[in-house]
């Protein structure tokens, strides 16, 4: 089966570099599905989840924004921040969601609001990506015990 190279980089590190079967990314105008041999493309990204299919497995990542380029069967994502699902500290992301929600509720100016909304979307994307990984592993909460 045809594959394409996917590289996700931030200013700090290479987050992901693999040959993959398919990619779904949060384009600025909506979800973007990319298959091997896609036409050249350059677009901005919004905060959200990246889904990567590789060897029959779905992998999830969170991205806070940046740019996606497709050229010569290679997809490059230059991300502001990006984390693979297994790297995400879900408690930290949930705390960031709560902080941003509080700042939105108690906002004092438009500037605060815009920053808080972006912070909320970033942290929500992290929570979603981390939860998907947990549920895929069947690692959810144990069912309630039956009374004996
Ligand atoms: P927080 O308020 O929890 O610090 P933040 O949204 O302000 O979150 P960013 O400024 O977007 O954090 O990211 C700073 C660095 O921390 C980046 O390298 C990012 O990849 C990493 N990071 C942020 N949140 C998490 C998380 N929940 N788990 C793992 N890494 C994270």
Short mmCIF file of C-alpha atoms and ligand atoms in Angstrom, two decimals:
data_model
loop_
_atom_site.label_atom_id
_atom_site.label_comp_id
_atom_site.label_asym_id
_atom_site.label_seq_id
_atom_site.Cartn_x
_atom_site.Cartn_y
_atom_site.Cartn_z
CA UNK A 1 0.00 0.00 0.00
CA UNK A 2 1.25 3.50 -0.84
CA UNK A 3 2.50 5.60 2.04
CA UNK A 4 3.68 9.18 2.50
CA UNK A 5 6.23 10.75 4.81
CA UNK A 6 4.83 12.75 7.72
CA UNK A 7 7.03 15.06 9.77
CA UNK A 8 5.65 17.10 12.65
CA UNK A 9 8.14 19.62 14.02
CA UNK A 10 8.08 22.48 16.51
CA UNK A 11 10.76 25.11 17.14
CA UNK A 12 12.00 22.82 19.91
CA UNK A 13 11.88 19.28 18.58
CA UNK A 14 10.88 16.70 16.03
CA UNK A 15 7.58 15.35 17.38
CA UNK A 16 6.88 12.68 14.76
CA UNK A 17 8.62 11.35 11.66
CA UNK A 18 7.16 8.24 10.01
CA UNK A 19 5.82 6.80 6.77
CA UNK A 20 2.02 6.79 7.18
CA UNK A 21 -1.10 5.66 5.29
CA UNK A 22 -3.41 8.58 6.03
CA UNK A 23 -3.64 11.82 7.98
CA UNK A 24 -6.52 13.95 9.23
CA UNK A 25 -5.55 17.43 10.46
CA UNK A 26 -7.49 20.48 11.76
CA UNK A 27 -7.15 22.90 8.83
CA UNK A 28 -8.15 26.51 9.41
CA UNK A 29 -11.24 25.94 7.21
CA UNK A 30 -12.12 22.49 8.58
CA UNK A 31 -10.85 18.92 8.79
CA UNK A 32 -8.34 17.98 6.10
CA UNK A 33 -7.91 14.35 5.04
CA UNK A 34 -4.65 13.61 3.24
CA UNK A 35 -3.76 10.41 1.40
CA UNK A 36 -0.48 9.50 -0.34
CA UNK A 37 0.30 11.40 -3.54
CA UNK A 38 -1.90 14.33 -2.57
CA UNK A 39 -1.61 17.50 -4.68
CA UNK A 40 0.69 20.24 -3.33
CA UNK A 41 -0.96 22.24 -0.56
CA UNK A 42 -0.11 24.87 2.04
CA UNK A 43 -2.57 25.74 4.78
CA UNK A 44 -2.74 27.09 8.31
CA UNK A 45 -3.89 24.85 11.16
CA UNK A 46 -6.14 25.58 14.11
CA UNK A 47 -5.89 23.94 17.53
CA UNK A 48 -7.17 20.37 17.39
CA UNK A 49 -6.39 16.70 16.99
CA UNK A 50 -4.26 15.07 14.35
CA UNK A 51 -5.16 11.48 13.45
CA UNK A 52 -2.55 9.36 11.74
CA UNK A 53 -3.23 5.90 10.32
CA UNK A 54 -0.17 3.69 10.11
CA UNK A 55 0.03 -0.09 9.68
CA UNK A 56 -3.69 -0.44 10.42
CA UNK A 57 -3.45 1.56 13.68
CA UNK A 58 -4.90 4.97 14.50
CA UNK A 59 -2.61 7.34 16.39
CA UNK A 60 -3.63 10.68 17.85
CA UNK A 61 -1.75 13.88 18.51
CA UNK A 62 -2.67 17.35 19.68
CA UNK A 63 -1.58 20.48 17.82
CA UNK A 64 -2.08 24.09 18.90
CA UNK A 65 -1.77 25.67 15.44
CA UNK A 66 0.86 26.21 12.75
CA UNK A 67 1.18 25.29 9.09
CA UNK A 68 0.78 22.14 7.02
CA UNK A 69 2.55 21.69 3.70
CA UNK A 70 2.15 18.83 1.22
CA UNK A 71 4.88 18.53 -1.38
CA UNK A 72 6.24 15.53 -3.29
CA UNK A 73 4.45 12.92 -1.15
CA UNK A 74 5.80 14.49 2.05
CA UNK A 75 3.63 16.22 4.64
CA UNK A 76 5.37 18.71 6.90
CA UNK A 77 3.58 20.21 9.88
CA UNK A 78 5.33 23.18 11.47
CA UNK A 79 3.47 23.35 14.75
CA UNK A 80 3.41 25.98 17.48
CA UNK A 81 3.20 23.09 19.93
CA UNK A 82 2.41 19.41 19.31
CA UNK A 83 2.33 16.33 21.50
CA UNK A 84 1.81 12.66 20.76
CA UNK A 85 -1.13 11.26 22.76
CA UNK A 86 1.15 9.19 24.99
CA UNK A 87 3.14 12.31 25.93
CA UNK A 88 0.12 14.26 27.12
CA UNK A 89 -0.31 14.83 30.82
CA UNK A 90 -4.12 14.68 30.92
CA UNK A 91 -4.45 16.12 34.45
CA UNK A 92 -2.35 19.12 33.40
CA UNK A 93 -4.50 19.61 30.29
CA UNK A 94 -7.73 19.29 32.30
CA UNK A 95 -6.44 21.89 34.79
CA UNK A 96 -5.61 24.21 31.85
CA UNK A 97 -9.18 23.74 30.51
CA UNK A 98 -10.61 24.74 33.90
CA UNK A 99 -8.30 27.77 34.21
CA UNK A 100 -9.21 28.99 30.71
CA UNK A 101 -12.93 28.49 31.39
CA UNK A 102 -12.61 30.56 34.57
CA UNK A 103 -10.73 33.33 32.75
CA UNK A 104 -13.45 33.40 30.08
CA UNK A 105 -16.16 33.61 32.71
CA UNK A 106 -14.34 36.45 34.56
CA UNK A 107 -12.83 38.25 31.57
CA UNK A 108 -11.81 41.90 31.91
CA UNK A 109 -10.98 42.83 28.28
CA UNK A 110 -11.12 41.52 24.67
CA UNK A 111 -7.40 40.69 24.80
CA UNK A 112 -7.90 38.41 27.80
CA UNK A 113 -10.81 36.74 26.05
CA UNK A 114 -8.88 35.91 22.87
CA UNK A 115 -5.95 34.46 24.80
CA UNK A 116 -8.24 32.47 27.05
CA UNK A 117 -10.20 31.06 24.09
CA UNK A 118 -6.98 29.88 22.41
CA UNK A 119 -5.72 28.41 25.65
CA UNK A 120 -9.06 26.59 26.05
CA UNK A 121 -8.95 25.15 22.53
CA UNK A 122 -5.31 24.04 22.95
CA UNK A 123 -5.99 22.27 26.20
CA UNK A 124 -9.26 20.74 24.96
CA UNK A 125 -7.38 19.26 21.99
CA UNK A 126 -4.87 17.72 24.42
CA UNK A 127 -7.60 16.23 26.59
CA UNK A 128 -9.36 14.74 23.53
CA UNK A 129 -6.21 13.22 22.04
CA UNK A 130 -5.16 11.73 25.39
CA UNK A 131 -8.66 10.30 26.04
CA UNK A 132 -8.86 8.68 22.62
CA UNK A 133 -5.68 6.83 23.33
CA UNK A 134 -6.98 5.66 26.70
CA UNK A 135 -10.27 4.42 25.26
CA UNK A 136 -8.52 2.71 22.34
CA UNK A 137 -6.44 0.72 24.85
CA UNK A 138 -9.62 -0.21 26.71
CA UNK A 139 -8.04 1.60 29.64
CA UNK A 140 -11.23 3.24 30.84
CA UNK A 141 -12.70 3.32 34.34
CA UNK A 142 -13.53 -0.05 35.81
CA UNK A 143 -17.27 -0.87 35.78
CA UNK A 144 -19.06 -0.41 39.13
CA UNK A 145 -18.90 -3.49 41.35
CA UNK A 146 -22.06 -5.53 41.69
CA UNK A 147 -23.43 -5.66 45.24
CA UNK A 148 -22.76 -9.09 46.76
P1 LIG B 1 -0.23 24.89 30.68
O1 LIG B 1 -1.08 26.03 31.16
O2 LIG B 1 -0.64 23.55 31.25
O3 LIG B 1 1.27 25.15 30.77
P2 LIG B 1 -0.29 25.79 27.97
O4 LIG B 1 -1.41 25.64 27.00
O5 LIG B 1 -0.01 27.14 28.50
O6 LIG B 1 -0.56 24.73 29.12
P3 LIG B 1 1.71 25.71 25.95
O7 LIG B 1 2.29 27.08 26.13
O8 LIG B 1 0.76 25.50 24.83
O9 LIG B 1 1.03 25.23 27.34
O10 LIG B 1 2.88 24.64 25.82
C1 LIG B 1 4.12 24.76 26.54
C2 LIG B 1 4.89 23.46 26.41
O11 LIG B 1 4.29 22.45 27.23
C3 LIG B 1 4.88 22.88 25.00
O12 LIG B 1 6.13 22.26 24.78
C4 LIG B 1 3.77 21.83 25.02
O13 LIG B 1 4.04 20.78 24.10
C5 LIG B 1 3.85 21.34 26.48
N1 LIG B 1 2.55 20.95 27.03
C6 LIG B 1 1.52 21.79 27.33
N2 LIG B 1 0.52 21.12 27.91
C7 LIG B 1 0.90 19.81 27.99
C8 LIG B 1 0.29 18.61 28.50
N3 LIG B 1 -0.93 18.61 29.03
N4 LIG B 1 1.00 17.47 28.41
C9 LIG B 1 2.24 17.44 27.87
N5 LIG B 1 2.86 18.54 27.38
C10 LIG B 1 2.21 19.72 27.43
#
